[in-house]
PDB file of C-alpha atoms in Angstrom:
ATOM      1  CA  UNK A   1     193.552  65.124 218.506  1.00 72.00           C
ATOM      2  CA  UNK A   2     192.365  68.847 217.298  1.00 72.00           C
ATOM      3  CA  UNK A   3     189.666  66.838 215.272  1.00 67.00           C
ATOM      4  CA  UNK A   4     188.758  65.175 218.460  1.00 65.00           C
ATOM      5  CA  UNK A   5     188.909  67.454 221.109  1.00 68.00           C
ATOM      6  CA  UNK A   6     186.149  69.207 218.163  1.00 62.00           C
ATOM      7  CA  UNK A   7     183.895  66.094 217.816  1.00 61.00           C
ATOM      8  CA  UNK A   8     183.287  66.642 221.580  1.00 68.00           C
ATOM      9  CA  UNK A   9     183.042  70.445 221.786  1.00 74.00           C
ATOM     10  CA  UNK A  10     180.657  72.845 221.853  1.00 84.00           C
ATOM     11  CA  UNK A  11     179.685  73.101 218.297  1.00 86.00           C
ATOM     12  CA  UNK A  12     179.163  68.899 217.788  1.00 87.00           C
ATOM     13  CA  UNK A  13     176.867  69.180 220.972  1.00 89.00           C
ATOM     14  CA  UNK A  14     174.757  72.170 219.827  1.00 92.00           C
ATOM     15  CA  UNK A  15     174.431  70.774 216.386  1.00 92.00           C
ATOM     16  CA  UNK A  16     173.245  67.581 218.447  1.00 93.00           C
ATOM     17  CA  UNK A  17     170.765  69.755 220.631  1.00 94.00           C
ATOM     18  CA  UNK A  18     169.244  71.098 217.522  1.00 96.00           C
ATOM     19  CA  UNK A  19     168.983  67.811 215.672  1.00 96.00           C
ATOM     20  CA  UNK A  20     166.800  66.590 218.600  1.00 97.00           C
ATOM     21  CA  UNK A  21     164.347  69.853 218.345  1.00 97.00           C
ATOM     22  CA  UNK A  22     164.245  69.003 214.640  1.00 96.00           C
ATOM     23  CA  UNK A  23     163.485  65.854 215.306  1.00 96.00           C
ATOM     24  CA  UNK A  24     160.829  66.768 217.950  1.00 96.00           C
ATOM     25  CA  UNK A  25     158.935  68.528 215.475  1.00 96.00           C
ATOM     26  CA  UNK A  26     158.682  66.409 212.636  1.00 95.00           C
ATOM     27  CA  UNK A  27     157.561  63.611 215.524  1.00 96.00           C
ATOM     28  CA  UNK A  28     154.961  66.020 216.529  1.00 96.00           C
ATOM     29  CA  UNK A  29     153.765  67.023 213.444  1.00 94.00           C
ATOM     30  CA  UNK A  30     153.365  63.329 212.201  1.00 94.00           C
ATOM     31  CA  UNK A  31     151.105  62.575 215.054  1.00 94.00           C
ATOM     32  CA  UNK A  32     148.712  65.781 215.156  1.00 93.00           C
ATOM     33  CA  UNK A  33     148.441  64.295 211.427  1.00 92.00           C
ATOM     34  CA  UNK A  34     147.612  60.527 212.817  1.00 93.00           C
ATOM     35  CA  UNK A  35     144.975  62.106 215.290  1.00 93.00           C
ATOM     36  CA  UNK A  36     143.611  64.068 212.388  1.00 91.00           C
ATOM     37  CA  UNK A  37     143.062  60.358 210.320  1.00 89.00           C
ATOM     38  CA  UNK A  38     141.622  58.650 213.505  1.00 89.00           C
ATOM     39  CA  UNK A  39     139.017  61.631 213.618  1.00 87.00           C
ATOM     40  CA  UNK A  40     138.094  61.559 209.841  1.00 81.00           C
ATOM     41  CA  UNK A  41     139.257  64.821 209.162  1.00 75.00           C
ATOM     42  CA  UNK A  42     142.510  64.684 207.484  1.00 68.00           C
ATOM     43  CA  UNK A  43     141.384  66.289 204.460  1.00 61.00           C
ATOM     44  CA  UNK A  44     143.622  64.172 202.721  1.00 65.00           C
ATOM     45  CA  UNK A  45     146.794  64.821 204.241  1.00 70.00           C
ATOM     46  CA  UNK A  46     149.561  61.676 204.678  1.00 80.00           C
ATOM     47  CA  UNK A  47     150.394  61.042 208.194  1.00 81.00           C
ATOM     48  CA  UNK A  48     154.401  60.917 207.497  1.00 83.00           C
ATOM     49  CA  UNK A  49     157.171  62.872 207.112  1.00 86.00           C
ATOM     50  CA  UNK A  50     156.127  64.167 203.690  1.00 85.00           C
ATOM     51  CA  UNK A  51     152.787  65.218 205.004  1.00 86.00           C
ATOM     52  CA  UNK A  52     154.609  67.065 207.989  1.00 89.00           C
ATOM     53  CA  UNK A  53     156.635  68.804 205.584  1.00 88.00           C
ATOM     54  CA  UNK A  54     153.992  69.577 203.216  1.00 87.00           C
ATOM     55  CA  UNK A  55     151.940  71.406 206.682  1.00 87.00           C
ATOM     56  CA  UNK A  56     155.125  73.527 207.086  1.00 90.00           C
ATOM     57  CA  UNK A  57     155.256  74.629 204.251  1.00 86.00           C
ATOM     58  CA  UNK A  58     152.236  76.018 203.545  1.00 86.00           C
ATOM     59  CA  UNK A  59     152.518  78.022 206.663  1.00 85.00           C
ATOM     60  CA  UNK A  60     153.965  81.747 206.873  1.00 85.00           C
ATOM     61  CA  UNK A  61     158.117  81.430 206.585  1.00 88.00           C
ATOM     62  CA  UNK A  62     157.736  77.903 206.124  1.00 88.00           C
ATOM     63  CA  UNK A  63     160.538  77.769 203.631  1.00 91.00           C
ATOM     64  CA  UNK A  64     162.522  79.445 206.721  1.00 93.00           C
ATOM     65  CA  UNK A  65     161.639  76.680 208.853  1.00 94.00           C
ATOM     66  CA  UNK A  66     162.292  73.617 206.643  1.00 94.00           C
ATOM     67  CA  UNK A  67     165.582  75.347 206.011  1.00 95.00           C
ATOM     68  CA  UNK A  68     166.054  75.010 209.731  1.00 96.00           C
ATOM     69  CA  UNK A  69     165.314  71.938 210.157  1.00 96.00           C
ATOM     70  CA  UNK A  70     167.059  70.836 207.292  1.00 95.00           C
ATOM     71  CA  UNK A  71     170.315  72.109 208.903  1.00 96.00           C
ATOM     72  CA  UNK A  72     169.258  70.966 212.809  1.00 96.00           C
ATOM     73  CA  UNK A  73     168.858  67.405 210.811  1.00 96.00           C
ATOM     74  CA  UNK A  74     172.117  67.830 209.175  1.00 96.00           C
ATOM     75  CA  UNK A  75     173.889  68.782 212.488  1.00 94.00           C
ATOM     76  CA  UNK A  76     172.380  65.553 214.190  1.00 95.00           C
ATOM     77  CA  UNK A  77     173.968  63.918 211.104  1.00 95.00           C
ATOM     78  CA  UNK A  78     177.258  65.353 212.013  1.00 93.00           C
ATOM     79  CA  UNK A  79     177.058  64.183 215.554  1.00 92.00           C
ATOM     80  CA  UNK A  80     176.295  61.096 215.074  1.00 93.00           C
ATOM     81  CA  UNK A  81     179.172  60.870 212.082  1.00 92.00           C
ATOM     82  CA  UNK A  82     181.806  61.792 215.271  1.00 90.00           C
ATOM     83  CA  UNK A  83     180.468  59.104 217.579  1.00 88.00           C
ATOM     84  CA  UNK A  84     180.872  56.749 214.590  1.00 89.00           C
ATOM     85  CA  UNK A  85     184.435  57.771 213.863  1.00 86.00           C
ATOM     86  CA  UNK A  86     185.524  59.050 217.671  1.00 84.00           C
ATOM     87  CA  UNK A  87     183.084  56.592 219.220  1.00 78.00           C
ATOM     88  CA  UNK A  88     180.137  58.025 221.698  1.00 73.00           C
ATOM     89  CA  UNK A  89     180.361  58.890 224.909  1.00 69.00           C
ATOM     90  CA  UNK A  90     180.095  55.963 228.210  1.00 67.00           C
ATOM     91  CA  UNK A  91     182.218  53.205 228.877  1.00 67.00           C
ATOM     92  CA  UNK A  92     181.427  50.843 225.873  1.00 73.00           C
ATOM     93  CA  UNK A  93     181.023  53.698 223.089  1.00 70.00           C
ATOM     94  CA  UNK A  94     184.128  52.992 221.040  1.00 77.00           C
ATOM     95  CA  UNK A  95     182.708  49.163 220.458  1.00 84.00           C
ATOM     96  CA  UNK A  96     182.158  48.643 216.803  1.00 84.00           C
ATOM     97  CA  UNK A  97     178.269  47.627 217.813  1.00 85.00           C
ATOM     98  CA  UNK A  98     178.000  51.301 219.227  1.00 85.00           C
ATOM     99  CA  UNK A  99     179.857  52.753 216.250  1.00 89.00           C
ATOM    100  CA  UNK A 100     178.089  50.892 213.521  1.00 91.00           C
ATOM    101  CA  UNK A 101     175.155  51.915 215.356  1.00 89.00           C
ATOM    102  CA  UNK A 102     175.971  55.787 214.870  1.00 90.00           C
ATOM    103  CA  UNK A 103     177.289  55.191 211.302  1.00 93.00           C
ATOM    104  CA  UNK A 104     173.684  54.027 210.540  1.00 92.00           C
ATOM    105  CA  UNK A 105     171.574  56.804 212.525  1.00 93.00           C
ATOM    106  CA  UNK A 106     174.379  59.249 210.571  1.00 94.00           C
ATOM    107  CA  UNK A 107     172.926  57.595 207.496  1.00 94.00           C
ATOM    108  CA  UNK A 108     169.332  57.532 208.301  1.00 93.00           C
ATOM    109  CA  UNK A 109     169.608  61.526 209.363  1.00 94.00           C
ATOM    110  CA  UNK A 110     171.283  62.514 206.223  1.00 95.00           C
ATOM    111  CA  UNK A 111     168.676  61.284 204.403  1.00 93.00           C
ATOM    112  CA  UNK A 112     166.306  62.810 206.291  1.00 92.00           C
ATOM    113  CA  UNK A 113     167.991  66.459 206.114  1.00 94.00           C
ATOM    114  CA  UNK A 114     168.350  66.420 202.498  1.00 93.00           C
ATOM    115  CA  UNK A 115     165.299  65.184 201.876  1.00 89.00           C
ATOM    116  CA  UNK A 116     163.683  68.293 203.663  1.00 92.00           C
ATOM    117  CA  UNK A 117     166.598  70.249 201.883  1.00 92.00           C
ATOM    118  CA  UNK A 118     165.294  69.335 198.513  1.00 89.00           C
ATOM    119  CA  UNK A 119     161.469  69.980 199.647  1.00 86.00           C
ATOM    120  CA  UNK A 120     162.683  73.708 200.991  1.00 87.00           C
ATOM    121  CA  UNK A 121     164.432  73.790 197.625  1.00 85.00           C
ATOM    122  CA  UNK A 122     160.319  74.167 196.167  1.00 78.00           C
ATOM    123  CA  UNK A 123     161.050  70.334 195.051  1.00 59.00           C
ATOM    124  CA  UNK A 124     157.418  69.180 195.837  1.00 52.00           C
ATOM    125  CA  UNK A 125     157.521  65.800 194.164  1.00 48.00           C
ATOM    126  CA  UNK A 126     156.880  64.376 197.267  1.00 44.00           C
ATOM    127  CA  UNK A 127     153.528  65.784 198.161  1.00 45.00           C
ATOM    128  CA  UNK A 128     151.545  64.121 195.647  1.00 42.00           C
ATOM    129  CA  UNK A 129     152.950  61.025 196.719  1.00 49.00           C
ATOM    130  CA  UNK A 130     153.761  59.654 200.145  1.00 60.00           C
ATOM    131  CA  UNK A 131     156.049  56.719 202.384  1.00 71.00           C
ATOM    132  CA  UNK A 132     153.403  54.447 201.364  1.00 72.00           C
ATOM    133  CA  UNK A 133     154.118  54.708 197.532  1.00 76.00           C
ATOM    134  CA  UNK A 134     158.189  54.599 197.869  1.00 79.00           C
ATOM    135  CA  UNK A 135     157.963  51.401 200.043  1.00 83.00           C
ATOM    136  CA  UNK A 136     156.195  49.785 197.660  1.00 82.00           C
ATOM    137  CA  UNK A 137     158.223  50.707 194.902  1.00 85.00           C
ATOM    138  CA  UNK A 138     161.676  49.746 196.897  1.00 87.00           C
ATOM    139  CA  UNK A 139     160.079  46.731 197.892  1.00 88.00           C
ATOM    140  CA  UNK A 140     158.632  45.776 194.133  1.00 89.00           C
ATOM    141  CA  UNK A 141     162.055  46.064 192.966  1.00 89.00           C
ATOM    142  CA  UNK A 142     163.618  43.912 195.279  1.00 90.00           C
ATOM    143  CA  UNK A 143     161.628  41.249 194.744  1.00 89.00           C
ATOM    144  CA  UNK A 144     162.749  41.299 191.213  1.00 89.00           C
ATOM    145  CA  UNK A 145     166.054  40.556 192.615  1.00 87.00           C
ATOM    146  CA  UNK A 146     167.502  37.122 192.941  1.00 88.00           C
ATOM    147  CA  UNK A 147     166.698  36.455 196.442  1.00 88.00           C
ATOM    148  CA  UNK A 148     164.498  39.494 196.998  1.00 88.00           C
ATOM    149  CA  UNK A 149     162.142  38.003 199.116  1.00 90.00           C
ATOM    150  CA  UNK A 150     164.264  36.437 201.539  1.00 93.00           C
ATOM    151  CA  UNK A 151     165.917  40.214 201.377  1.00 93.00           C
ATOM    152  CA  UNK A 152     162.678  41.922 201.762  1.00 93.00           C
ATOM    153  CA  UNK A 153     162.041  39.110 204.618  1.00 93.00           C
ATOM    154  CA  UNK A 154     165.113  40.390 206.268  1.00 95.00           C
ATOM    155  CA  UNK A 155     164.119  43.766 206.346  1.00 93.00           C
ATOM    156  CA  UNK A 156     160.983  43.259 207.646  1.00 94.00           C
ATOM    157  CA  UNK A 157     162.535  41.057 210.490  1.00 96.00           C
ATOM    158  CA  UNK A 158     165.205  43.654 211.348  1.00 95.00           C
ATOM    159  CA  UNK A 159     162.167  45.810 211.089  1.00 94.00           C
ATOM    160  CA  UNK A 160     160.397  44.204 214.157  1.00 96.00           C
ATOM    161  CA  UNK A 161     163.410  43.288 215.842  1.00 96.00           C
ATOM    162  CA  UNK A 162     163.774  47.355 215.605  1.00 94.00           C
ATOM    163  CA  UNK A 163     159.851  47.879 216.976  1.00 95.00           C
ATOM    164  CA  UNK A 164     160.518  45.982 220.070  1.00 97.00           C
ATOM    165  CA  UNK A 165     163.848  47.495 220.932  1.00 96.00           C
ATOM    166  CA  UNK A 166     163.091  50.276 221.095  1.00 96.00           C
ATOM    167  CA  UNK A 167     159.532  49.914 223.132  1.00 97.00           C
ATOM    168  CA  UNK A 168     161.712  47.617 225.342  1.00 97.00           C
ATOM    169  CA  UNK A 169     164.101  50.167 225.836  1.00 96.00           C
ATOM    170  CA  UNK A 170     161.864  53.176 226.539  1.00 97.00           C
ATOM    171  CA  UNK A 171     159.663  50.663 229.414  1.00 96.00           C
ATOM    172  CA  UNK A 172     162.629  49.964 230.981  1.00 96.00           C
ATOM    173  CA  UNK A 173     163.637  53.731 231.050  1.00 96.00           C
ATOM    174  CA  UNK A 174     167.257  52.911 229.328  1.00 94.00           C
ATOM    175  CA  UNK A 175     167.380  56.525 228.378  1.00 94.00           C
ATOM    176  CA  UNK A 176     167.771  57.301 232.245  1.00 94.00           C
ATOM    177  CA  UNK A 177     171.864  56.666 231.377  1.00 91.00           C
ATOM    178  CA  UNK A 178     171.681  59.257 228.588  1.00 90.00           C
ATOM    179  CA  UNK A 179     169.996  62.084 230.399  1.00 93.00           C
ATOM    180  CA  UNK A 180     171.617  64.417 233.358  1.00 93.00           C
ATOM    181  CA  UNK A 181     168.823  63.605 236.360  1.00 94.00           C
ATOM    182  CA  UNK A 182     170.277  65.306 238.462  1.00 93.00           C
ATOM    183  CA  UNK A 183     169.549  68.692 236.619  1.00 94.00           C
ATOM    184  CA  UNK A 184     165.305  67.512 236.795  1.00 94.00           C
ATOM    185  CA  UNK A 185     163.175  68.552 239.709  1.00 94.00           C
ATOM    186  CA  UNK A 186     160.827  65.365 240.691  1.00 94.00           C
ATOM    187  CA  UNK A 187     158.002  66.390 238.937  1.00 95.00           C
ATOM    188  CA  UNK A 188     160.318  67.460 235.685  1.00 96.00           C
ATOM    189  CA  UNK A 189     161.545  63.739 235.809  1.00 96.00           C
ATOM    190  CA  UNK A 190     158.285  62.077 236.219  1.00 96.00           C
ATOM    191  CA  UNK A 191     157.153  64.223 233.287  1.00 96.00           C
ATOM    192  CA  UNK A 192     159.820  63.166 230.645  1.00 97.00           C
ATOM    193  CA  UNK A 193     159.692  59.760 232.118  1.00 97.00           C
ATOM    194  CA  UNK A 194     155.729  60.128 230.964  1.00 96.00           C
ATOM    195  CA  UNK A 195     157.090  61.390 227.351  1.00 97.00           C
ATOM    196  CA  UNK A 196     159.468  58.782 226.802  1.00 97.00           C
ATOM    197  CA  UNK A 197     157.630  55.556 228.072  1.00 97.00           C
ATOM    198  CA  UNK A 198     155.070  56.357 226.306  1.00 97.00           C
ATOM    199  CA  UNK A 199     156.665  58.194 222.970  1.00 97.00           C
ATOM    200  CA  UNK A 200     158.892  55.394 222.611  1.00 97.00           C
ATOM    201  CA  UNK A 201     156.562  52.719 222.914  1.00 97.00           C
ATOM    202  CA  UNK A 202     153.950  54.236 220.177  1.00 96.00           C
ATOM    203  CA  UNK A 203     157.304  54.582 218.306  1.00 96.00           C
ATOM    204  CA  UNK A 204     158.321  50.973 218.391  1.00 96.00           C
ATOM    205  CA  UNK A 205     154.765  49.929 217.298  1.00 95.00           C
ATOM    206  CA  UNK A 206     155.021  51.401 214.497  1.00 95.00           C
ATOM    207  CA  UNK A 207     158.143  49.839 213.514  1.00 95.00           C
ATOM    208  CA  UNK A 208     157.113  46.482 214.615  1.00 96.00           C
ATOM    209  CA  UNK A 209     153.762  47.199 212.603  1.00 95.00           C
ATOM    210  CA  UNK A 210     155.650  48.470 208.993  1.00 94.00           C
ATOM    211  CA  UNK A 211     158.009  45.201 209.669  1.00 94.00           C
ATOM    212  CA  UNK A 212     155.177  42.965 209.958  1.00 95.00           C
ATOM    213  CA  UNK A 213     153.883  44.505 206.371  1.00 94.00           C
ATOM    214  CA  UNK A 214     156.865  44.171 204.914  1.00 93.00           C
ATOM    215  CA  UNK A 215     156.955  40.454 206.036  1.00 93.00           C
ATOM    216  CA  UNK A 216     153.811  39.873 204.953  1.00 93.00           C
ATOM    217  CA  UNK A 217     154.411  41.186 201.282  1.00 92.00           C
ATOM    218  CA  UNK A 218     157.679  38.955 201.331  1.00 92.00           C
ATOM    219  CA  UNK A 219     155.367  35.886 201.723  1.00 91.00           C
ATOM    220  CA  UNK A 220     152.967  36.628 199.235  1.00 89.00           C
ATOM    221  CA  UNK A 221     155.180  38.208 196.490  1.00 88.00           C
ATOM    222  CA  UNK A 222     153.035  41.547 196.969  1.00 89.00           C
ATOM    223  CA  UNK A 223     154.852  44.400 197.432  1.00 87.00           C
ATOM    224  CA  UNK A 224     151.564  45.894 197.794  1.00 87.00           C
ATOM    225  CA  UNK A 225     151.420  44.762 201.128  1.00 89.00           C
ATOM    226  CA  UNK A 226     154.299  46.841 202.206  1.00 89.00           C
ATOM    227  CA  UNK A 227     153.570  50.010 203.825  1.00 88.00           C
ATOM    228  CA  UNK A 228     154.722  53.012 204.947  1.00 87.00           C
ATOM    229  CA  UNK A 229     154.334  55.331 207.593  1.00 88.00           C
ATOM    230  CA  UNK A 230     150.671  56.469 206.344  1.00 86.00           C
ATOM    231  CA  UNK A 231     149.220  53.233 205.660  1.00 89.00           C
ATOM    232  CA  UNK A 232     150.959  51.615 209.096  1.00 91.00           C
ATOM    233  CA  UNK A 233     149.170  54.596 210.951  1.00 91.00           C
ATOM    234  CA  UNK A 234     145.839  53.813 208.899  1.00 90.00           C
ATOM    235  CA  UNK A 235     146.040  50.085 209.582  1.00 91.00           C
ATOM    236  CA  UNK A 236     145.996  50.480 213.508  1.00 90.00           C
ATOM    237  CA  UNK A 237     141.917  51.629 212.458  1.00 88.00           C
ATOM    238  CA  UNK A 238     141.523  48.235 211.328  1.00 87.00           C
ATOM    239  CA  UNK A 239     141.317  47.205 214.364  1.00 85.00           C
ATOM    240  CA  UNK A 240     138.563  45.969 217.014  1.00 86.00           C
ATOM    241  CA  UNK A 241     138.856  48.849 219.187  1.00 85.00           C
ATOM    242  CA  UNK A 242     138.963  51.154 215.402  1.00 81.00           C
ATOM    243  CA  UNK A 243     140.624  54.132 215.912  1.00 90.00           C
ATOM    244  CA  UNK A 244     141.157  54.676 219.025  1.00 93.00           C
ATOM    245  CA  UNK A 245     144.002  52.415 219.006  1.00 94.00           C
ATOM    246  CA  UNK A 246     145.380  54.840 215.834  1.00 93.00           C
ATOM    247  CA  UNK A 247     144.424  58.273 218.919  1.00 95.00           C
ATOM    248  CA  UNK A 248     146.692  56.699 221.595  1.00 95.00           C
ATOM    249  CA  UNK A 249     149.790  56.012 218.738  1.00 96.00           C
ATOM    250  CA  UNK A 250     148.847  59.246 217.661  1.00 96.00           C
ATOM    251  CA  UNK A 251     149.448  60.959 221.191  1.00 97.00           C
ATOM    252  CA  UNK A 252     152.383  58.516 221.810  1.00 97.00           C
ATOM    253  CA  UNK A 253     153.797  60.109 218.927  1.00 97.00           C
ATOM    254  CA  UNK A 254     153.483  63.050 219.792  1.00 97.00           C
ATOM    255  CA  UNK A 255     154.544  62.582 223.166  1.00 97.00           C
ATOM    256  CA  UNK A 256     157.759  61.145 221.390  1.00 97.00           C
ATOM    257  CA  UNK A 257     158.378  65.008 219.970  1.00 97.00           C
ATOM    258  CA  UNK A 258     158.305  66.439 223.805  1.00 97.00           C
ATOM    259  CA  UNK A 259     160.452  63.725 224.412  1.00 98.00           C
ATOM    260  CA  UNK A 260     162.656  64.602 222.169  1.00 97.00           C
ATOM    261  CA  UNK A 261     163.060  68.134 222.886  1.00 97.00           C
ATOM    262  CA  UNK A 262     163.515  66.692 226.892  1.00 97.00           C
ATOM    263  CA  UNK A 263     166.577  65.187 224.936  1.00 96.00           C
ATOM    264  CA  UNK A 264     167.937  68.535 223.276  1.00 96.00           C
ATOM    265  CA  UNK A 265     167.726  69.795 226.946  1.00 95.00           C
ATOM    266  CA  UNK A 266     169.131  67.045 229.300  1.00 95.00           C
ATOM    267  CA  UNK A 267     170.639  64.896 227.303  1.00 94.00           C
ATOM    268  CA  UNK A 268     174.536  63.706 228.342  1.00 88.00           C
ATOM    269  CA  UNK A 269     177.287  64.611 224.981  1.00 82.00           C
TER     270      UNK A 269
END
């Protein structure tokens, strides 16, 4: 009960509430980067999370701040580890699909944090290479598994399934049941209504895109037809309308990051 009555207290919540900054950040960091590649001036910089990391860094007390978001990412972690275990809050959060659903996002967030752990550690491995180079390596080496293509199939079909979730979600406004309205003045609500429509729909295409990539290498037997978060970015270029279609992810990203500190402010624990 004492472990609990902890896993929804005050601590859990702002370790939550910092997560979602941290997570704001990265977001917005990622697609200043994206709007960078759609104007040509990148200056070679990858438009994921190991370019973000790589622009905080070489700013004043940038150690500092990838040691703060390393432990903001680590806290989300935590939360999401208690709604896993404890189960989340609402009526239907202590269903297994909820708390599988937190055990994963527990997962995915622990990777994250130590991965900006190890880059505040000086590690900088990373910032020769980028997403694009460790998807195709993962997905190389499953395809040298028995089966590995229908695997890398799956992935990419959990991939899109992923995409269009969560652009459904954030057009219907599902995040409406997460969030205390009540606390938002009109214009406050339109406003993070405008962040997360949009931010979660430039979110979900990229998913859906990187699925469709890793579908397509499953097909051929390339894994150099996987990409990651760079090279989905770049792709939306290749495109009739060039890149301003890569501009409006980029500010949907972006948007996304607002959104996501809306979430560290409003958001129901």
């Amino acid at each position: 009960m004492r472990a609990r009555r902890a896993a929804r207290g005050p601590v859990v919540e702002g370790a939550a509430r910092a997560g979602f900054v941290a997570r704001g950040v990265i977001y917005i960091l990622v697609g200043l980067l994206a709007a960078r590649v759609a104007t040509g001036s990148d200056r070679g910089r990858q438009a994921d999370r190991e370019g973000a990391l790589a622009e905080i860094g070489q700013r004043p007390m940038g150690t500092f701040v990838l040691w703060a978001l390393a432990v903001a990412l680590a806290g989300m972690a935590l939360w999401r580890l208690s709604e896993a275990v404890f189960g989340a809050a609402g009526a239907d959060g202590r269903k297994a699909r909820k708390r599988l659903l937190s055990a994963a996002r527990c997962v995915f967030y622990g990777f994250v944090a130590y991965t900006v752990s190890t880059y505040a550690l000086g590690d900088r491995r990373s910032e020769g290479g980028s997403s694009d180079r460790a998807s195709q390596d993962v997905t190389a080496r499953l395809l040298d598994l028995p089966g590995g293509r229908w695997m890398v199939g799956a992935a990419g079909v959990v991939a899109i399934g992923v995409g269009v979730w969560i652009a459904a979600r954030a057009a219907l406004r599902k995040y409406h049941d997460r969030m205390r309205l009540d606390e938002m003045s009109e214009r406050t609500r339109r406003l993070v209504d405008c962040t997360g429509v949009a931010g979660g729909i430039a979110r979900g295409a990229v998913f859906t895109t990187a699925g469709g990539f890793a579908l397509w290498a499953a097909v051929g037997f390339d894994p150099n037809r996987a990409k990651g978060m760079d090279d989905t970015l770049r792709s939306f270029t290749h495109t009739p309308v060039g890149p301003w279609l890569l501009m409006a992810v980029a500010a949907g990203l972006v948007l996304f990051g607002l959104f996501s500190f809306a979430m560290a402010r409003w958001r129901k624990f």
